């Protein structure tokens, strides 16, 4: 079976059994998803790099303990989230997301009010990503976390609820509020 | 935010917008992180492989030890129990009868033994010789057999082993042991080729060597020469010792195998057990007087 057609669970299983090569496609498949989840929650590239390394080190180390009772992505994002929370708790490189959010709001406002004006227009498309990041920064942490878990991890509401240790209804509400807020903030870029 | 009703959820629009914006996001993990992660993953596999090899060796050793010690302990206990069964009745029976102790008592016992020998002795092939053997038996070897357990017939006492068995082997023509005698074909002896004592002795040694306990016991019941030797002068006890067959060593000792029967090079079973690092066998041999 080729790596491209192999499931995440099969790849991590192969890696756990000693096939080092199985880790490469697994990493490449989820690298950006984990990166975005971390980076958009933490808001700091250096910290994200650090966390990224910790998360994947943990995946490699605990691969032998992975049991395919849950999807690999659920397991992966559980690790990512736990590492991120640990990082925030220890204030190792804590970033005030609220502060980022306020700054982001200014950027978003600027972009939304003057989307086609002067040199700013040239960078609108490019800055959409930045605007998105900033918009995410304006979300309450729980909503942002739930939204990023679902969209980057391609997880169901139940899986997000499991990872965040929240009830299904709470998780569902968080996701709805997060999307509504993002829709408002990004409506000009739709 | 709480003003936004949850029912207004339209995830597809926002999700698509998010994905489009994410595709434009130039931020990426650094190449150093990627290299570090992949290198670490590969290192872990290599370490695991090394550790697994080590643990496999350990578990194999542990399994070997378990396979060694369990039967060893059981064998030793069984040997001790058998020895107890053998020795205790003899001590009880050797006690002179308090009332009927007369100078002629030993002869009486000898006669009794001679009379009862066919019943407790070897197979039917040996029966015609029972009376002769009883008559030729030295007085000090004559013991009451009437009260001895059935296994006693298979396990000659230590004194008999020391005094008689070696002589029996060195001089097989002496009519002192059925199997040794039977090993030398005599006119009129009804020995079939398949049941030849020589073959039986070889099979007996082979059973001891490979650890075939049931085969060993079966041949012991056929009164095979327990100290018969192969071309290199090795007895069944020596072969069992050399191959670490603890159970077989215990059974052989319990049945009276000579613990000091050296091979053609002069190596004794005790020396072989020590050289082979078989501590349980060493202990068992020493208990039976091995030097």
Coordinates of C-alpha atoms in Angstrom, one line a residue:
Chain A
X1 CA 0.0 0.0 0.0
X2 CA 1.3 3.4 -0.9
X3 CA 1.7 6.1 1.8
X4 CA -0.7 8.4 -0.1
X5 CA -3.5 5.8 0.1
X6 CA -2.7 4.6 3.6
X7 CA -4.8 5.8 6.5
X8 CA -3.4 7.8 9.3
X9 CA -4.1 4.9 11.6
X10 CA -2.2 2.5 9.4
X11 CA 0.8 4.8 9.1
X12 CA 1.1 5.4 12.9
X13 CA 0.7 1.7 13.4
X14 CA 3.5 1.0 11.0
X15 CA 5.6 3.6 12.7
X16 CA 4.9 2.1 16.1
X17 CA 6.0 -1.3 14.8
X18 CA 9.3 0.2 13.8
X19 CA 8.8 1.5 10.3
X20 CA 10.4 4.9 10.6
X21 CA 9.5 5.8 7.0
X22 CA 5.8 5.7 7.9
X23 CA 6.2 8.8 10.0
X24 CA 7.2 11.1 7.1
X25 CA 3.9 11.0 5.2
X26 CA 2.0 11.2 8.4
X27 CA 3.9 14.3 9.4
X28 CA 3.6 16.0 6.0
X29 CA -0.1 15.2 5.9
X30 CA -0.8 17.0 9.1
X31 CA 2.0 19.4 9.5
X32 CA 0.2 22.5 8.3
X33 CA -3.0 21.6 10.1
X34 CA -1.3 21.3 13.5
X35 CA 0.9 24.4 12.7
X36 CA -2.2 26.5 12.0
X37 CA -4.1 25.3 15.0
X38 CA -1.2 26.1 17.2
X39 CA -0.1 29.3 15.6
X40 CA -3.6 30.8 15.5
X41 CA -4.2 29.9 19.1
X42 CA -0.9 31.1 20.4
X43 CA -0.2 34.0 18.1
X44 CA 3.5 33.7 18.2
X45 CA 5.6 32.0 15.7
X46 CA 8.6 31.1 17.9
X47 CA 6.3 29.6 20.4
X48 CA 4.4 27.8 17.7
X49 CA 7.7 26.3 16.4
X50 CA 8.5 25.2 19.8
X51 CA 5.1 23.7 20.4
X52 CA 5.1 22.1 17.0
X53 CA 8.3 20.3 17.9
X54 CA 7.0 19.2 21.2
X55 CA 3.7 17.9 19.8
X56 CA 5.4 15.8 17.1
X57 CA 8.0 14.5 19.5
X58 CA 5.2 13.4 21.7
X59 CA 3.4 11.7 18.8
X60 CA 6.6 9.9 17.9
X61 CA 7.2 8.9 21.5
X62 CA 3.6 7.8 22.3
X63 CA 3.0 6.1 18.9
X64 CA 3.3 2.7 20.6
X65 CA 0.6 3.6 23.0
X66 CA -1.8 4.8 20.3
X67 CA -4.9 2.7 20.0
X68 CA -7.0 3.0 16.9
X69 CA -10.2 3.3 19.0
X70 CA -10.2 7.0 18.1
X71 CA -9.2 8.6 14.9
X72 CA -5.5 9.6 14.6
X73 CA -6.5 13.3 14.2
X74 CA -8.4 13.2 17.4
X75 CA -5.4 11.9 19.2
X76 CA -3.1 14.3 17.4
X77 CA -5.1 17.4 18.2
X78 CA -5.6 16.2 21.8
X79 CA -1.8 16.2 22.1
X80 CA -1.5 19.5 20.4
X81 CA -4.1 21.1 22.6
X82 CA -2.6 19.8 25.8
X83 CA 0.8 21.0 24.9
X84 CA -0.5 24.4 24.0
X85 CA -2.4 24.7 27.3
X86 CA 0.7 23.6 29.2
X87 CA 2.6 26.2 27.4
X88 CA 0.1 28.9 28.2
X89 CA -0.2 27.8 31.8
X90 CA 3.5 27.9 32.4
X91 CA 3.6 31.3 30.7
X92 CA 6.7 30.2 28.9
X93 CA 5.9 32.4 26.0
X94 CA 2.5 33.5 26.7
X95 CA 1.0 36.0 24.3
X96 CA -2.0 38.1 25.2
X97 CA -4.4 37.0 22.5
X98 CA -6.7 39.7 23.6
X99 CA -4.1 42.3 22.9
X100 CA -3.5 40.7 19.5
X101 CA -7.2 40.7 19.0
X102 CA -7.5 44.5 19.6
X103 CA -4.7 45.1 17.2
X104 CA -6.2 42.7 14.7
X105 CA -9.5 44.5 15.0
X106 CA -7.8 47.7 13.8
X107 CA -6.3 45.9 10.9
X108 CA -9.5 44.3 10.0
X109 CA -11.3 47.5 10.2
X110 CA -8.8 49.1 8.0
X111 CA -9.0 46.4 5.5
X112 CA -12.7 46.3 5.5
X113 CA -13.2 50.0 5.2
X114 CA -10.6 50.5 2.5
X115 CA -10.4 47.3 0.5
X116 CA -9.7 48.9 -2.8
X117 CA -7.9 52.1 -1.7
X118 CA -4.3 52.8 -2.9
X119 CA -1.5 50.6 -2.1
X120 CA -3.5 48.9 0.5
X121 CA -5.6 47.2 -2.2
X122 CA -2.5 45.4 -3.4
X123 CA -2.0 43.7 -0.2
X124 CA -5.6 43.0 0.6
X125 CA -5.5 39.5 -0.8
X126 CA -2.2 38.8 0.8
X127 CA -3.4 40.2 4.1
X128 CA -6.6 38.2 4.1
X129 CA -4.7 35.6 5.9
X130 CA -3.5 38.1 8.4
X131 CA -6.9 39.4 8.7
X132 CA -8.2 35.9 9.4
X133 CA -5.6 35.4 12.0
X134 CA -6.5 38.7 13.6
X135 CA -10.2 37.9 13.4
X136 CA -9.6 34.6 15.1
X137 CA -7.7 36.5 17.8
X138 CA -10.9 38.4 18.6
X139 CA -12.7 35.2 19.4
X140 CA -13.0 34.1 23.0
X141 CA -10.4 31.4 23.6
X142 CA -12.8 28.6 23.9
X143 CA -14.6 29.5 20.7
X144 CA -11.4 29.9 18.8
X145 CA -10.0 26.7 20.1
X146 CA -13.2 24.8 19.2
X147 CA -13.4 26.3 15.8
X148 CA -9.7 25.6 15.0
X149 CA -9.9 22.1 16.3
X150 CA -12.9 21.4 14.1
X151 CA -11.7 23.0 10.9
X152 CA -8.0 22.1 11.1
X153 CA -8.5 18.6 12.6
X154 CA -11.5 17.9 10.5
X155 CA -13.2 16.8 13.6
X156 CA -16.9 16.3 14.4
X157 CA -18.6 18.2 17.2
X158 CA -18.4 15.1 19.4
X159 CA -14.7 14.8 18.8
X160 CA -14.2 18.5 19.6
X161 CA -16.3 18.1 22.7
X162 CA -14.2 15.1 23.8
X163 CA -10.9 16.9 23.3
X164 CA -12.0 20.0 25.0
X165 CA -13.8 18.0 27.7
X166 CA -17.0 19.9 27.2
X167 CA -20.5 18.8 26.6
X168 CA -21.8 18.4 23.1
X169 CA -24.2 21.3 23.4
X170 CA -21.6 23.6 24.8
X171 CA -19.2 22.7 22.0
X172 CA -21.9 23.2 19.4
X173 CA -22.7 26.6 20.8
X174 CA -19.1 27.6 20.8
X175 CA -18.7 26.6 17.2
X176 CA -21.8 28.5 16.2
X177 CA -20.8 31.7 17.9
X178 CA -17.3 31.4 16.6
X179 CA -18.5 31.1 13.0
X180 CA -21.0 33.9 13.3
X181 CA -18.3 36.2 14.7
X182 CA -15.9 35.3 12.0
X183 CA -18.5 35.7 9.3
X184 CA -19.0 39.3 10.6
X185 CA -15.3 40.1 10.6
X186 CA -14.5 38.5 7.3
X187 CA -17.6 39.4 5.4
X188 CA -15.8 42.0 3.3
X189 CA -13.4 39.3 2.0
X190 CA -16.0 36.8 1.1
Chain B
X1 CA -21.4 37.8 21.0
X2 CA -24.1 36.3 23.1
X3 CA -26.5 38.3 20.9
X4 CA -25.8 36.0 18.0
X5 CA -28.3 33.2 18.0
X6 CA -26.8 29.8 17.5
X7 CA -29.4 29.0 14.9
X8 CA -27.7 31.4 12.4
X9 CA -24.9 28.9 12.0
X10 CA -23.7 28.7 8.4
X11 CA -20.5 26.8 8.7
X12 CA -19.8 26.2 5.1
X13 CA -19.4 29.9 4.2
X14 CA -17.1 30.7 7.0
X15 CA -15.2 27.5 6.6
X16 CA -14.6 28.1 2.9
X17 CA -13.5 31.6 3.6
X18 CA -11.2 30.3 6.3
X19 CA -9.6 27.8 4.0
X20 CA -9.1 30.3 1.2
X21 CA -7.5 32.7 3.6
X22 CA -5.4 29.9 5.1
X23 CA -4.1 29.0 1.6
X24 CA -2.8 32.5 1.3
X25 CA -1.2 32.4 4.7
X26 CA 2.5 32.2 4.1
X27 CA 3.4 31.2 7.6
X28 CA 4.9 27.8 7.8
X29 CA 6.8 25.8 10.4
X30 CA 10.5 26.3 10.1
X31 CA 12.5 23.8 8.2
X32 CA 14.6 23.3 11.4
X33 CA 11.5 22.1 13.2
X34 CA 10.6 19.7 10.4
X35 CA 14.1 18.3 10.3
X36 CA 14.2 18.0 14.1
X37 CA 10.8 16.2 14.2
X38 CA 11.6 13.7 11.5
X39 CA 15.1 13.0 12.8
X40 CA 13.7 12.5 16.3
X41 CA 11.1 10.1 15.0
X42 CA 13.7 8.1 13.2
X43 CA 15.9 8.0 16.3
X44 CA 13.1 6.8 18.5
X45 CA 12.5 3.9 16.1
X46 CA 16.2 3.0 16.3
X47 CA 16.2 3.2 20.0
X48 CA 13.1 1.2 20.3
X49 CA 14.6 -1.5 18.1
X50 CA 17.6 -1.6 20.3
X51 CA 15.6 -1.7 23.5
X52 CA 13.3 -4.4 22.0
X53 CA 16.3 -6.5 21.2
X54 CA 17.5 -6.1 24.8
X55 CA 14.2 -6.9 26.3
X56 CA 13.7 -9.8 24.0
X57 CA 17.0 -11.2 25.2
X58 CA 16.0 -10.5 28.8
X59 CA 12.6 -12.1 28.3
X60 CA 14.2 -15.1 26.6
X61 CA 16.6 -15.4 29.5
X62 CA 13.7 -15.1 31.9
X63 CA 11.8 -17.7 30.0
X64 CA 14.8 -19.9 29.9
X65 CA 15.2 -19.5 33.6
X66 CA 11.6 -20.1 34.3
X67 CA 11.7 -23.2 32.1
X68 CA 14.8 -24.2 34.0
X69 CA 13.9 -23.5 37.6
X70 CA 10.4 -24.6 37.7
X71 CA 11.1 -28.2 36.6
X72 CA 14.3 -28.1 38.6
X73 CA 12.5 -27.3 41.8
X74 CA 9.8 -29.7 41.1
X75 CA 12.3 -32.3 40.1
X76 CA 14.2 -31.8 43.3
X77 CA 11.1 -32.0 45.4
X78 CA 10.0 -35.1 43.5
X79 CA 13.5 -36.6 44.1
X80 CA 13.3 -35.8 47.7
X81 CA 9.9 -37.3 48.0
X82 CA 11.0 -40.5 46.2
X83 CA 14.1 -40.7 48.3
X84 CA 12.0 -40.4 51.4
X85 CA 9.6 -43.1 50.2
X86 CA 12.6 -45.3 49.5
X87 CA 14.6 -44.7 52.6
X88 CA 11.9 -44.6 55.3
X89 CA 10.5 -48.1 54.7
X90 CA 14.0 -49.5 54.8
X91 CA 14.9 -48.0 58.1
X92 CA 11.6 -49.2 59.4
X93 CA 12.0 -52.7 58.0
X94 CA 15.7 -53.0 59.1
X95 CA 14.8 -52.7 62.7
X96 CA 15.2 -56.0 64.3
X97 CA 11.9 -57.5 65.4
X98 CA 11.7 -57.0 69.1
X99 CA 10.3 -60.4 70.0
X100 CA 11.6 -62.7 67.2
X101 CA 15.1 -61.4 66.9
X102 CA 17.2 -64.5 66.5
X103 CA 20.7 -65.0 64.9
X104 CA 19.1 -66.7 62.0
X105 CA 16.9 -63.7 61.2
X106 CA 19.2 -62.3 58.4
X107 CA 19.1 -65.6 56.6
X108 CA 15.4 -65.7 56.9
X109 CA 15.2 -62.3 55.4
X110 CA 17.5 -63.4 52.6
X111 CA 15.3 -66.3 52.0
X112 CA 12.2 -64.1 52.0
X113 CA 13.8 -61.8 49.6
X114 CA 14.8 -64.6 47.4
X115 CA 11.3 -65.9 47.5
X116 CA 9.7 -62.6 46.9
X117 CA 12.2 -61.4 44.3
X118 CA 10.2 -62.5 41.3
X119 CA 7.2 -60.6 42.5
X120 CA 9.0 -57.3 42.9
X121 CA 11.9 -57.9 40.6
X122 CA 12.3 -57.4 36.9
X123 CA 10.1 -58.7 34.2
X124 CA 9.2 -62.2 33.4
X125 CA 12.5 -62.8 31.6
X126 CA 14.3 -62.4 34.9
X127 CA 12.1 -64.6 36.9
X128 CA 13.8 -67.9 36.3
X129 CA 16.9 -66.5 37.8
X130 CA 15.4 -65.2 40.9
X131 CA 16.2 -68.1 43.1
X132 CA 19.8 -68.3 41.9
X133 CA 20.2 -64.6 42.4
X134 CA 18.9 -64.8 45.9
X135 CA 21.3 -67.6 46.7
X136 CA 24.3 -65.8 45.2
X137 CA 23.4 -62.4 46.8
X138 CA 25.9 -61.4 49.5
X139 CA 24.4 -61.3 53.0
X140 CA 25.0 -57.6 53.4
X141 CA 23.0 -56.9 50.3
X142 CA 20.1 -59.0 51.5
X143 CA 17.3 -56.8 52.6
X144 CA 13.7 -57.3 53.3
X145 CA 11.7 -56.4 50.3
X146 CA 8.3 -57.4 51.4
X147 CA 7.4 -54.0 52.8
X148 CA 9.2 -52.0 50.2
X149 CA 7.1 -49.9 47.9
X150 CA 6.8 -50.9 44.3
X151 CA 9.3 -48.2 43.3
X152 CA 11.8 -49.7 45.5
X153 CA 12.3 -52.5 43.0
X154 CA 13.3 -49.9 40.5
X155 CA 15.6 -48.1 42.8
X156 CA 18.3 -50.2 44.3
X157 CA 19.6 -48.9 47.6
X158 CA 22.7 -46.8 47.8
X159 CA 24.8 -49.6 49.3
X160 CA 23.8 -51.9 46.6
X161 CA 24.5 -49.3 44.0
X162 CA 28.0 -48.6 45.4
X163 CA 28.9 -52.1 46.0
X164 CA 27.2 -54.0 43.3
X165 CA 26.3 -51.9 40.3
X166 CA 29.8 -51.1 39.2
X167 CA 30.9 -54.6 39.7
X168 CA 27.8 -55.7 37.8
X169 CA 28.9 -53.6 34.9
X170 CA 32.5 -54.5 35.0
X171 CA 31.7 -58.2 35.3
X172 CA 28.4 -58.7 33.5
X173 CA 28.7 -62.4 33.6
X174 CA 28.2 -62.3 37.3
X175 CA 24.6 -63.2 37.9
X176 CA 23.8 -60.2 40.0
X177 CA 21.6 -58.0 37.8
X178 CA 19.1 -59.0 35.4
X179 CA 19.7 -56.4 32.8
X180 CA 23.4 -56.8 32.8
X181 CA 23.0 -60.5 32.5
X182 CA 20.5 -60.1 29.8
X183 CA 22.8 -57.8 28.0
X184 CA 25.0 -60.7 27.2
X185 CA 23.0 -63.1 25.1
X186 CA 23.1 -66.6 26.5
X187 CA 22.0 -69.8 25.0
X188 CA 18.3 -70.2 25.3
X189 CA 17.7 -66.6 26.3
X190 CA 14.4 -65.5 25.0
X191 CA 15.4 -62.0 23.9
X192 CA 13.9 -60.6 20.8
X193 CA 16.0 -58.3 18.7
X194 CA 13.7 -55.3 19.2
X195 CA 13.8 -55.8 22.9
X196 CA 17.5 -56.3 23.1
X197 CA 18.9 -55.0 26.4
X198 CA 21.7 -53.2 24.5
X199 CA 19.1 -51.3 22.5
X200 CA 17.2 -50.7 25.7
X201 CA 20.2 -49.3 27.4
X202 CA 21.0 -47.1 24.4
X203 CA 17.3 -45.9 24.4
X204 CA 17.5 -45.4 28.1
X205 CA 20.6 -43.2 27.8
X206 CA 19.0 -41.4 24.9
X207 CA 15.9 -40.7 26.9
X208 CA 18.0 -39.2 29.7
X209 CA 19.9 -37.1 27.2
X210 CA 17.0 -35.6 25.5
X211 CA 14.8 -35.2 28.6
X212 CA 12.2 -37.9 27.7
X213 CA 11.1 -38.4 31.2
X214 CA 8.2 -40.8 30.4
X215 CA 10.5 -42.9 28.2
X216 CA 13.1 -42.9 30.9
X217 CA 10.6 -44.1 33.6
X218 CA 9.2 -46.7 31.2
X219 CA 12.7 -48.2 30.6
X220 CA 13.5 -48.0 34.3
X221 CA 10.4 -50.2 34.9
X222 CA 11.9 -52.7 32.5
X223 CA 15.0 -52.9 34.7
X224 CA 17.4 -51.5 32.2
X225 CA 20.9 -51.1 33.5
X226 CA 20.7 -47.7 35.1
X227 CA 24.5 -47.2 34.9
X228 CA 25.0 -48.6 31.4
X229 CA 27.6 -46.7 29.4
X230 CA 28.0 -45.6 25.9
X231 CA 31.2 -45.8 23.9
X232 CA 32.5 -42.8 25.7
X233 CA 31.8 -44.3 29.1
X234 CA 28.9 -41.9 29.8
X235 CA 26.0 -43.1 31.9
X236 CA 22.5 -41.9 31.5
X237 CA 23.1 -39.7 34.6
X238 CA 26.1 -38.2 32.9
X239 CA 24.2 -37.6 29.7
X240 CA 21.3 -36.0 31.5
X241 CA 23.7 -33.9 33.5
X242 CA 25.5 -32.7 30.4
X243 CA 22.3 -31.7 28.8
X244 CA 20.9 -30.0 31.9
X245 CA 18.0 -32.4 32.2
X246 CA 17.1 -31.7 35.8
X247 CA 14.1 -33.9 36.0
X248 CA 15.9 -36.9 34.5
X249 CA 18.8 -36.4 36.8
X250 CA 16.5 -36.4 39.8
X251 CA 14.7 -39.5 38.7
X252 CA 18.0 -41.3 37.9
X253 CA 19.4 -40.4 41.3
X254 CA 16.2 -41.4 43.0
X255 CA 16.4 -44.8 41.2
X256 CA 19.9 -45.4 42.3
X257 CA 22.1 -44.2 39.5
X258 CA 25.7 -44.0 40.5
X259 CA 26.4 -40.3 41.1
X260 CA 30.1 -40.8 40.8
X261 CA 30.1 -42.8 37.6
X262 CA 32.9 -41.0 35.6
X263 CA 33.1 -41.2 31.9
X264 CA 36.1 -42.5 29.9
X265 CA 37.9 -39.3 30.5
X266 CA 37.4 -39.5 34.2
X267 CA 34.9 -36.7 34.3
X268 CA 32.3 -37.2 37.0
X269 CA 28.7 -36.0 36.7
X270 CA 29.4 -33.4 39.5
X271 CA 32.3 -32.0 37.5
X272 CA 30.1 -31.9 34.4
X273 CA 27.2 -30.2 36.2
X274 CA 29.6 -27.6 37.5
X275 CA 31.2 -27.0 34.1
X276 CA 27.8 -26.8 32.5
X277 CA 26.6 -24.3 35.1
X278 CA 23.7 -26.4 36.3
X279 CA 23.5 -25.5 40.0
X280 CA 20.4 -27.5 40.7
X281 CA 21.9 -30.6 39.3
X282 CA 25.0 -29.9 41.3
X283 CA 23.0 -29.7 44.5
X284 CA 21.1 -32.9 43.6
X285 CA 24.2 -34.8 42.8
X286 CA 25.9 -33.6 46.1
X287 CA 22.8 -34.8 48.0
X288 CA 23.3 -38.2 46.6
X289 CA 27.0 -38.3 47.5
X290 CA 28.6 -37.1 44.3
X291 CA 32.2 -36.1 44.6

